[in-house]
PDB file of C-alpha atoms in Angstrom:
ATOM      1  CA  UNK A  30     -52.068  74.076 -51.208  1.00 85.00           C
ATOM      2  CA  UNK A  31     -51.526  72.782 -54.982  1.00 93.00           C
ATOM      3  CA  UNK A  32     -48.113  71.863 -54.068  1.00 96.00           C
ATOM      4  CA  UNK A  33     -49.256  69.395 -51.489  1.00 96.00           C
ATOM      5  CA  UNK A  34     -51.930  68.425 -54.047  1.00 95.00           C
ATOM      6  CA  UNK A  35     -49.738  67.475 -56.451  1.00 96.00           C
ATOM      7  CA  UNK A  36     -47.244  65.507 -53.985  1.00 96.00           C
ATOM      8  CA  UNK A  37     -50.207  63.506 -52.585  1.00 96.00           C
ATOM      9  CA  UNK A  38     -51.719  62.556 -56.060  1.00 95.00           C
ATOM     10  CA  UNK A  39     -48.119  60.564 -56.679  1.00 95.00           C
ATOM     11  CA  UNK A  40     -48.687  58.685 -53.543  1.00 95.00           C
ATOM     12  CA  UNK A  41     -46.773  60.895 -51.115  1.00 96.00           C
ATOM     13  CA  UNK A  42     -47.578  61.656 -47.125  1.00 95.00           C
ATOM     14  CA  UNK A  43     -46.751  65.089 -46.695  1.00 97.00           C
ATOM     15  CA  UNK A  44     -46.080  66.972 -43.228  1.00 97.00           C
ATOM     16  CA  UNK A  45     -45.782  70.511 -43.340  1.00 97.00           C
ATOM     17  CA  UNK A  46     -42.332  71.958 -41.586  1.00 97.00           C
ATOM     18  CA  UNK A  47     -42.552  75.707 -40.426  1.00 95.00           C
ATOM     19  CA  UNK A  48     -39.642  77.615 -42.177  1.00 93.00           C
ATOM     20  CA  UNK A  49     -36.926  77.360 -39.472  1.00 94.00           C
ATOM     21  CA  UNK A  50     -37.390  74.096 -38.983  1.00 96.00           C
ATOM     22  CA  UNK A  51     -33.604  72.827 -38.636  1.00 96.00           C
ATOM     23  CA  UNK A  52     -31.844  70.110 -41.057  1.00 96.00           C
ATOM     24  CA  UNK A  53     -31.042  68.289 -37.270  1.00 95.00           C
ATOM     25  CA  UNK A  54     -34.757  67.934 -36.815  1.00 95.00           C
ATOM     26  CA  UNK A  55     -35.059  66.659 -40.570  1.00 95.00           C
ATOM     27  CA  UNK A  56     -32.278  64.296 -41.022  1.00 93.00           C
ATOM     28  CA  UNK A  57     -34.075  62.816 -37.204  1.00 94.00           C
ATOM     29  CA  UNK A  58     -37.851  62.734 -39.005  1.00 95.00           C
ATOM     30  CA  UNK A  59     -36.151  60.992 -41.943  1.00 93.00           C
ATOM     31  CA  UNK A  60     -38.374  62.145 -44.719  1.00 95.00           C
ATOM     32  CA  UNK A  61     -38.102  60.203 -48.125  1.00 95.00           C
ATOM     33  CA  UNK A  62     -37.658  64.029 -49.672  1.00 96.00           C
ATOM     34  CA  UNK A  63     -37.603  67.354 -48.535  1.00 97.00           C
ATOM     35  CA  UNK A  64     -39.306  70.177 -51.140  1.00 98.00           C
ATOM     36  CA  UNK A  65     -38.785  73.648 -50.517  1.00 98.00           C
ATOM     37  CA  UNK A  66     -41.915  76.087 -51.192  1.00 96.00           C
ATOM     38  CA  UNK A  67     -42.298  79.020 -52.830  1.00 96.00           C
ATOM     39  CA  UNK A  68     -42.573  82.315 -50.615  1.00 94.00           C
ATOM     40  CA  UNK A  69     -41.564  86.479 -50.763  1.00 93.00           C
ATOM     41  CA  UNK A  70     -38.556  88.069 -50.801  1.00 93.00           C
ATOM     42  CA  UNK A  71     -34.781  88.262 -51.416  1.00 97.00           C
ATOM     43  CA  UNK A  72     -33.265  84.876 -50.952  1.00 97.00           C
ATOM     44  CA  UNK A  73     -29.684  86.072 -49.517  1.00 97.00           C
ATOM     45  CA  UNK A  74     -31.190  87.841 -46.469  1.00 96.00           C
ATOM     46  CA  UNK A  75     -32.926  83.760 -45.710  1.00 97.00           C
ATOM     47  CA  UNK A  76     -29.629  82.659 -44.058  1.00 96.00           C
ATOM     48  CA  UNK A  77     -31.031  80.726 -41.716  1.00 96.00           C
ATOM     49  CA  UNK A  78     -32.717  78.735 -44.457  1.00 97.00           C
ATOM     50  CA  UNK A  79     -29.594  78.541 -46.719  1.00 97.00           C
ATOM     51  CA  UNK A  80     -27.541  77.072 -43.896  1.00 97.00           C
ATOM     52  CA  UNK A  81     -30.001  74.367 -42.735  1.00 97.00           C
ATOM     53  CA  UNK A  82     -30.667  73.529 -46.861  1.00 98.00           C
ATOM     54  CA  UNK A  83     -26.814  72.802 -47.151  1.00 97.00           C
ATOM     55  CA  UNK A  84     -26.870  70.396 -44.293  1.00 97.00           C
ATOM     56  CA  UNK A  85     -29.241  68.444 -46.134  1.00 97.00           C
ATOM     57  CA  UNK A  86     -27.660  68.408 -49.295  1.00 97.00           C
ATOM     58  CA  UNK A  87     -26.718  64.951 -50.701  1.00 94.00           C
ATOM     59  CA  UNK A  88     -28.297  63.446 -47.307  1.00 93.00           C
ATOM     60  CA  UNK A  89     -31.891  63.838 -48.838  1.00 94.00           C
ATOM     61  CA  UNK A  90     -33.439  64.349 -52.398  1.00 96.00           C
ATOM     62  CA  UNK A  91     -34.371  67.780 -52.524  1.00 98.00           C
ATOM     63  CA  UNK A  92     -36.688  69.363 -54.762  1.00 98.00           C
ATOM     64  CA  UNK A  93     -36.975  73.995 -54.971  1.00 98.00           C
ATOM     65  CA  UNK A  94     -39.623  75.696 -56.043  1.00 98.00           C
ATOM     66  CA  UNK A  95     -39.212  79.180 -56.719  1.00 97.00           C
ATOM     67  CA  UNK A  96     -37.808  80.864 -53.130  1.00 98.00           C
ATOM     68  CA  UNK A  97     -37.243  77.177 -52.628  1.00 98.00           C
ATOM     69  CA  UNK A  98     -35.080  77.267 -56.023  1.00 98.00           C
ATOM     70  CA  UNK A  99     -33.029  80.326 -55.186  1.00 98.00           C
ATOM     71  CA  UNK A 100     -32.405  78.851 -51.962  1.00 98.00           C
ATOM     72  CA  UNK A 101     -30.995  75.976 -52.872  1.00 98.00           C
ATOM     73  CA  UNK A 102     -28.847  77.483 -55.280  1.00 98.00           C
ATOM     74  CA  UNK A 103     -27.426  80.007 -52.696  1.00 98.00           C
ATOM     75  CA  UNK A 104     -27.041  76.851 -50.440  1.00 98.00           C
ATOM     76  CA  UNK A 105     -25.081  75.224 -53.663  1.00 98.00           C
ATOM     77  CA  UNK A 106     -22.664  78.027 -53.694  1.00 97.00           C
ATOM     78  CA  UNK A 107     -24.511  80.143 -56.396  1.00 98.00           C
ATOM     79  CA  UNK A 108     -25.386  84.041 -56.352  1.00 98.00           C
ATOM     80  CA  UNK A 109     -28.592  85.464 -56.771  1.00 98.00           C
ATOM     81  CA  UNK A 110     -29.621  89.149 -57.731  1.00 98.00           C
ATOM     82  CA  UNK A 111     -32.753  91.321 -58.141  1.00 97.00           C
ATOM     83  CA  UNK A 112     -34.046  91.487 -61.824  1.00 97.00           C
ATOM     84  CA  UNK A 113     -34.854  95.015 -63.772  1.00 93.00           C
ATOM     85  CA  UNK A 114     -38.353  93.775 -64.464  1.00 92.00           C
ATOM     86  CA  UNK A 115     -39.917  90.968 -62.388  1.00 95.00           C
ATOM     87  CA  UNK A 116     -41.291  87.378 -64.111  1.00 97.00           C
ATOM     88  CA  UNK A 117     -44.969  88.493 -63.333  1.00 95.00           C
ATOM     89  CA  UNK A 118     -48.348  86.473 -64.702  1.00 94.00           C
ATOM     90  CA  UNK A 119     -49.040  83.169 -66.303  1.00 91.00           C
ATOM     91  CA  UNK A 120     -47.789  83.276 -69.444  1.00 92.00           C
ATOM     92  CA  UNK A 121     -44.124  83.232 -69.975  1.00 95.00           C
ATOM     93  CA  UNK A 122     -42.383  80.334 -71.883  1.00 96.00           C
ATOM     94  CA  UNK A 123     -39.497  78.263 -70.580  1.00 97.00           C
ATOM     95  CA  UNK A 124     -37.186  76.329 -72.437  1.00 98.00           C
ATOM     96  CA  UNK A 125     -36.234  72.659 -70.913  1.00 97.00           C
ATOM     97  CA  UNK A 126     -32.299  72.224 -72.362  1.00 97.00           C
ATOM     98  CA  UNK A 127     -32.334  68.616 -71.810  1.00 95.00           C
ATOM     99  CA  UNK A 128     -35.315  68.013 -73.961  1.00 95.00           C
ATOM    100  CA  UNK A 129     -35.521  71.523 -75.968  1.00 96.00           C
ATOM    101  CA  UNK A 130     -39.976  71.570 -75.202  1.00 96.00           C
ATOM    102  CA  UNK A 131     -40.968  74.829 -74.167  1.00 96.00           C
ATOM    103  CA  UNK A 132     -43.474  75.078 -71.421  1.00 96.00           C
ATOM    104  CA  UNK A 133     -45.965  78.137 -70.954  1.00 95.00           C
ATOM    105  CA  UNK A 134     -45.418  78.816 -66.874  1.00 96.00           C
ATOM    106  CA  UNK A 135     -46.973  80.693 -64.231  1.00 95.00           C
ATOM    107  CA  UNK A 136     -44.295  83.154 -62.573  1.00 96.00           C
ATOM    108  CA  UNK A 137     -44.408  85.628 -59.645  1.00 95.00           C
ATOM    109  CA  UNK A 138     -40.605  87.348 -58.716  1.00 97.00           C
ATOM    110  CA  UNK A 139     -38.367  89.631 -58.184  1.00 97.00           C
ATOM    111  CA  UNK A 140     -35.034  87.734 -57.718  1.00 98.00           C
ATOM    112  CA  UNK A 141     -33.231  85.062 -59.860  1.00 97.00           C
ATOM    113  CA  UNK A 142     -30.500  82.554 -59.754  1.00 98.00           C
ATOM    114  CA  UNK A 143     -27.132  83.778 -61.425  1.00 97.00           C
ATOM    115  CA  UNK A 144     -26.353  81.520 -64.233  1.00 95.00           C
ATOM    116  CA  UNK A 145     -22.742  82.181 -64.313  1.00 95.00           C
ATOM    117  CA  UNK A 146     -22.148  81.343 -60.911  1.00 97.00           C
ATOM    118  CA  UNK A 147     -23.916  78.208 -61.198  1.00 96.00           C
ATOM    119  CA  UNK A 148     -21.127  77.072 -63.432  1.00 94.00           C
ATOM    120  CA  UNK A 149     -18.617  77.963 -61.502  1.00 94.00           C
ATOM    121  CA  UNK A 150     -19.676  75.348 -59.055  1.00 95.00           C
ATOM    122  CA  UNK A 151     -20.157  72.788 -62.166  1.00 95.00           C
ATOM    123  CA  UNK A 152     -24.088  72.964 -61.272  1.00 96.00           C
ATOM    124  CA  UNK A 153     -26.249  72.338 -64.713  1.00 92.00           C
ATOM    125  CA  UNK A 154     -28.819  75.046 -65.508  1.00 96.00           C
ATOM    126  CA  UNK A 155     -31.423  73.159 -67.044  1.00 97.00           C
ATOM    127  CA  UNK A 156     -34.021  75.801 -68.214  1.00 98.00           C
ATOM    128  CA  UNK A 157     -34.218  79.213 -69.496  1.00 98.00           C
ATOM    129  CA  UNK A 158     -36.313  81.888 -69.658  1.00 98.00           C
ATOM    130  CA  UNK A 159     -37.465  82.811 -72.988  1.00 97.00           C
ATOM    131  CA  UNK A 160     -38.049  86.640 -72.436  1.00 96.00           C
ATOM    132  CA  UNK A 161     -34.678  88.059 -71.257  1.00 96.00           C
ATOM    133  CA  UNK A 162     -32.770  84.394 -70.777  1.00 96.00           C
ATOM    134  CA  UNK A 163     -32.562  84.366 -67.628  1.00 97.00           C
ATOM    135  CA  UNK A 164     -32.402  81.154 -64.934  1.00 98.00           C
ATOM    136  CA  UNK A 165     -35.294  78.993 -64.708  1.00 98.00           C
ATOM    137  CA  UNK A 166     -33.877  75.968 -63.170  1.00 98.00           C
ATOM    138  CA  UNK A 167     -31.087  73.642 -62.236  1.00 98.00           C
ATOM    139  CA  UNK A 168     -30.415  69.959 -61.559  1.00 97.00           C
ATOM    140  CA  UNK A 169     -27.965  67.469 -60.289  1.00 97.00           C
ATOM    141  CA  UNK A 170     -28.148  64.278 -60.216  1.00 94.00           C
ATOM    142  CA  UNK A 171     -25.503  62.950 -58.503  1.00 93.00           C
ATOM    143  CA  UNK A 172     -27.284  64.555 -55.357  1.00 95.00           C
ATOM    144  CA  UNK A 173     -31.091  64.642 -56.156  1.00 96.00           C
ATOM    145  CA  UNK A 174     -31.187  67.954 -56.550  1.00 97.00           C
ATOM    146  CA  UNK A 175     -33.891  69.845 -58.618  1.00 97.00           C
ATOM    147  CA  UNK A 176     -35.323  72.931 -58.609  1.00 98.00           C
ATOM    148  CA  UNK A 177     -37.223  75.593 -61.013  1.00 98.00           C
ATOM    149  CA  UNK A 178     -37.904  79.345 -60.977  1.00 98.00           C
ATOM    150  CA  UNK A 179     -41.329  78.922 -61.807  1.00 97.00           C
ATOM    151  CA  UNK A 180     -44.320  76.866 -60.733  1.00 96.00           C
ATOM    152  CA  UNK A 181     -45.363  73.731 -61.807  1.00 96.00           C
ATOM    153  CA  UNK A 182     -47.770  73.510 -59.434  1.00 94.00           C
ATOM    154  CA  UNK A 183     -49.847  76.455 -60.448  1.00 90.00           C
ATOM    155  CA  UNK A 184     -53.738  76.349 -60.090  1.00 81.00           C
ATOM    156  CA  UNK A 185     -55.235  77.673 -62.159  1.00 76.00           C
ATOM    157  CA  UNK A 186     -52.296  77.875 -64.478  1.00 80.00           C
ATOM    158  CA  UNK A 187     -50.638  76.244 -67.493  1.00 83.00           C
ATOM    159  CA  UNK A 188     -49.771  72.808 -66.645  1.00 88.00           C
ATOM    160  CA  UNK A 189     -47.149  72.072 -69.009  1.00 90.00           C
ATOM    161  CA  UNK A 190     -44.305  71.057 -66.022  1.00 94.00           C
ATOM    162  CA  UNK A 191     -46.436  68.910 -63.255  1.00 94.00           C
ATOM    163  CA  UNK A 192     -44.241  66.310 -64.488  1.00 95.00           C
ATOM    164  CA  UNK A 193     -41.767  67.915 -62.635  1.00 97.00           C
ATOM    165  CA  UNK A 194     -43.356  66.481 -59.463  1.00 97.00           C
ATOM    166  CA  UNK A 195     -43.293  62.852 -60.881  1.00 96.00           C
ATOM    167  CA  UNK A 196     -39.302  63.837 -61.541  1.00 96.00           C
ATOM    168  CA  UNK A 197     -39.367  64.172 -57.737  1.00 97.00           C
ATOM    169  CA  UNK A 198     -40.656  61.530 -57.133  1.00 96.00           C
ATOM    170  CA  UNK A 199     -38.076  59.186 -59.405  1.00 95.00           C
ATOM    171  CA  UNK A 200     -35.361  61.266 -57.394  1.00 95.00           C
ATOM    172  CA  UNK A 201     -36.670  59.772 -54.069  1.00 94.00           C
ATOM    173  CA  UNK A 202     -36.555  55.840 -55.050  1.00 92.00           C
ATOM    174  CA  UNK A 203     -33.729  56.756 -56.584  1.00 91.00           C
ATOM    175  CA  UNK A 204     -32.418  57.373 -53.279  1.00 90.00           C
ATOM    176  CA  UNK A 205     -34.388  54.666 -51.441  1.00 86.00           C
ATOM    177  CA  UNK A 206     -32.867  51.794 -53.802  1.00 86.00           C
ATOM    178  CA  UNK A 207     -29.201  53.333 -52.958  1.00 82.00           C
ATOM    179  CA  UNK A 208     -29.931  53.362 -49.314  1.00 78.00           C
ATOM    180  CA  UNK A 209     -30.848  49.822 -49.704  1.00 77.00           C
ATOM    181  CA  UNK A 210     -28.001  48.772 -51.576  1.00 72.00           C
ATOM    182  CA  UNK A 211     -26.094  50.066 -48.929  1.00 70.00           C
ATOM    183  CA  UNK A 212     -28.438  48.345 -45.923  1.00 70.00           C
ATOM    184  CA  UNK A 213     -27.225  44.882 -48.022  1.00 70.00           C
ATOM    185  CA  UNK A 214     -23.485  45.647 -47.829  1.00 70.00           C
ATOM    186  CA  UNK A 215     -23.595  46.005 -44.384  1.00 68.00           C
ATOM    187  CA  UNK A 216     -25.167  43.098 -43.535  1.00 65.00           C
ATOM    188  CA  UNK A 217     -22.737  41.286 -46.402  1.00 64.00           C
ATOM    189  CA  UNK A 218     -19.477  42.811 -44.596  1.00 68.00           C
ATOM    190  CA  UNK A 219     -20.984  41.622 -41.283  1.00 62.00           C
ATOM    191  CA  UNK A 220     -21.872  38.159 -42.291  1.00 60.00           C
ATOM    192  CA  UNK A 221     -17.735  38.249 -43.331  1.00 67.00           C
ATOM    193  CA  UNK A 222     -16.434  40.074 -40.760  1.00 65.00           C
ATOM    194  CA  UNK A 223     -18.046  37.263 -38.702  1.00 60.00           C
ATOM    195  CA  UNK A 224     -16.908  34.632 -40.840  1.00 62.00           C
ATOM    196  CA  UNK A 225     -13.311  35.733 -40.444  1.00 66.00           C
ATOM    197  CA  UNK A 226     -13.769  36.332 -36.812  1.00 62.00           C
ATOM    198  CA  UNK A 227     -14.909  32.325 -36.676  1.00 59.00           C
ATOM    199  CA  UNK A 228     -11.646  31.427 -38.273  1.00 63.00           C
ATOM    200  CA  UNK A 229      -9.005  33.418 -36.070  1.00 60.00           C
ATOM    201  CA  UNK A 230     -10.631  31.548 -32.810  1.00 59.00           C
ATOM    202  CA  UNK A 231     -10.395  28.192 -34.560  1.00 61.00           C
ATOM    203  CA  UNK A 232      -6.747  28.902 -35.943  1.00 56.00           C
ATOM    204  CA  UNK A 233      -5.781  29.624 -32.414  1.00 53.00           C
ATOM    205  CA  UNK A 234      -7.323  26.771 -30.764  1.00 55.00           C
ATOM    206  CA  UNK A 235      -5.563  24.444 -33.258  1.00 55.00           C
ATOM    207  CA  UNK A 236      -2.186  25.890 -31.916  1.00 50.00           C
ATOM    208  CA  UNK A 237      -2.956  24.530 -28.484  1.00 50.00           C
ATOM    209  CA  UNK A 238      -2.189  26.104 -25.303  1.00 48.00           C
ATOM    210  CA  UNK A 239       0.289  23.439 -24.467  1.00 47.00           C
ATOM    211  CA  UNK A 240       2.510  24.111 -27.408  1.00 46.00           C
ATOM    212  CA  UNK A 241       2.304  28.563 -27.793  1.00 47.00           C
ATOM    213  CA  UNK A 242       0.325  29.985 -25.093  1.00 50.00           C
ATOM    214  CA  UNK A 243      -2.046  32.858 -26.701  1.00 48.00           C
ATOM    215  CA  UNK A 244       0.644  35.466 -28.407  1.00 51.00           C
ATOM    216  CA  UNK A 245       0.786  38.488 -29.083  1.00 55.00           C
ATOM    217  CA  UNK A 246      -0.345  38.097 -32.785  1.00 54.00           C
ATOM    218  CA  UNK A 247      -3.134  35.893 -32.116  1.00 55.00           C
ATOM    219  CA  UNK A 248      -4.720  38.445 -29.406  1.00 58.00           C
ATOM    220  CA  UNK A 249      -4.126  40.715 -32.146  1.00 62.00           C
ATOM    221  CA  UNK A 250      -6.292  38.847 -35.080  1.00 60.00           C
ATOM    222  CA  UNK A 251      -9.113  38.136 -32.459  1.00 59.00           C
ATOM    223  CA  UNK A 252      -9.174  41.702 -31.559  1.00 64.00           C
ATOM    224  CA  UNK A 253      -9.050  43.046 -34.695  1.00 64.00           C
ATOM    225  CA  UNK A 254     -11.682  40.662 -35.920  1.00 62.00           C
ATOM    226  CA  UNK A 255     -13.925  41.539 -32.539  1.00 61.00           C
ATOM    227  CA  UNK A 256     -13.701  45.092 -33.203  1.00 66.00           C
ATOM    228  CA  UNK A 257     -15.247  44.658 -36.703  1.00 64.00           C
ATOM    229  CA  UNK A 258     -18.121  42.603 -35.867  1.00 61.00           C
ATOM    230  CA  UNK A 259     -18.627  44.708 -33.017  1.00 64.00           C
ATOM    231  CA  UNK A 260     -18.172  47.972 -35.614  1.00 64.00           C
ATOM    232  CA  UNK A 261     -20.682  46.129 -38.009  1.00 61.00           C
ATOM    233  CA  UNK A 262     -23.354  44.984 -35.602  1.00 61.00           C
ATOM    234  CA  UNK A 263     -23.508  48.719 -34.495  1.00 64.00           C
ATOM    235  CA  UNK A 264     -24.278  49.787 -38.188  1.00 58.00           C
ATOM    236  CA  UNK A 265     -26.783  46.930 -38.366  1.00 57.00           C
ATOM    237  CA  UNK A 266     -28.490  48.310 -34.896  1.00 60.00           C
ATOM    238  CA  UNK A 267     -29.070  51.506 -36.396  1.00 56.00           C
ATOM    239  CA  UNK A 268     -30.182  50.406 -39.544  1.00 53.00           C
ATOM    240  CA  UNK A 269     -33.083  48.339 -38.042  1.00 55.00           C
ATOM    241  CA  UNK A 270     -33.873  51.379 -34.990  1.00 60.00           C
ATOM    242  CA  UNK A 271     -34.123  53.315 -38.180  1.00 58.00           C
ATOM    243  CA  UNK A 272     -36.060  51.228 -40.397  1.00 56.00           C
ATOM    244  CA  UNK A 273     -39.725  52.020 -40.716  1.00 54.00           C
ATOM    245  CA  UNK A 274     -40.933  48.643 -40.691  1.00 52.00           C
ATOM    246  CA  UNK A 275     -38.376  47.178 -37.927  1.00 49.00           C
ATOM    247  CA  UNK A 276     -37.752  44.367 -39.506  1.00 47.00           C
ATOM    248  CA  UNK A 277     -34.382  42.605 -38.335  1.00 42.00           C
ATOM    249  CA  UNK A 278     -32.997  40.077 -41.503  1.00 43.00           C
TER     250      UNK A 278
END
């Protein structure tokens, strides 16, 4: 439970999905973040998994823990394969490339992420395994996507990467401020479309009826304009059934 531990120490409310709980059902809940959990296993047979983890990719931040991370690399486009000797015990040290720190990490697997194919899909590996160099993690983000081999989470265990949690964390108001900026556009363009809606009616009452009865072009403005306040209000509707406070501005 020292995953959920960890997320509700930053502040989080965490509900549990089971496993093949679908990225439909997700995307409905609308979770700040979604973090995929450790578990057994080779990662390509998990198709179920890899499929519904792709649907959610660039919808939510995501963050992988060790199945989780393999998953989410397969779901990226990446390969995976079985390693000669499995990362076993609580002792083996990981290099962060964006920093260069080395972290002492609890490990427990049999599979790992092929680093080749993760740049062949322009993903950054961002740590390495200091024993045989092998895949310890990856990031984007563009997408809020992170994930690592190992676990930060471990208990008892070195806890050199629980920062990776907080990382998390930044990912998802990240994401929050973005969706945000984009709830503000909408009611900008709205506000406009409106605006220029306003101004076709009063252009074509100035015309008077007496003079050019209601042509073609003018239906055409007034329609067009309609059909964006009409195409803008809908975006606003489901922006405020959505929102978790309900609050219509």
């Amino acid at each position: 439970y020292n995953i959920l531990r960890q997320l509700a120490a930053r502040g989080c409310r965490v509900k549990v999905y089971p496993a093949k709980t679908t990225a439909h059902q997700l995307i409905k809940d609308s979770p700040d973040g979604v973090l995929l959990s450790n578990g057994p296993g080779d990662p390509a047979a998990v198709n179920y998994a890899i499929e519904n983890i792709r649907a959610l990719i660039g919808k939510k931040p995501i963050f992988g823990i060790c199945l989780g991370h393999q998953l989410l690399a397969l779901a990226l486009g990446a390969k995976t394969y079985k390693l000669k000797f499995g990362h076993r015990g609580a002792n083996h040290p990981v290099r962060n490339l964006e920093t260069g720190t080395i972290a002492i990490t609890a490990q427990n697997h049999g599979f790992c992420v092929d680093m080749e194919s993760l740049k062949s899909i322009g993903i950054k590996a961002n740590h390495i395994n200091l024993n045989d160099m092998t895949c310890e993690g990856l990031i984007d983000t563009k997408r809020n996507l992170i994930s690592v081999q190992y676990h930060p989470e471990a208990a008892p265990g070195p806890r050199d990467t629980e920062y990776l949690f907080s990382q998390f964390i930044e990912f998802i108001k990240k994401e929050k401020v973005k969706a945000q900026d984009a709830r503000t556009r909408s009611r900008l363009g709205f506000l406009n479309t409106v605006k220029k809606f306003l101004e076709a009616q009063d252009l074509i009452r100035d015309i008077g009826e007496d003079e050019v009865t209601l042509t073609e072009k003018a239906q055409t403005i007034i329609q067009r304009y309609y059909m964006e306040v009409q195409h803008n209000q809908n975006i606003l509707e489901f922006i405020y059934r959505n929102s978790p406070d309900k609050e219509r501005k």
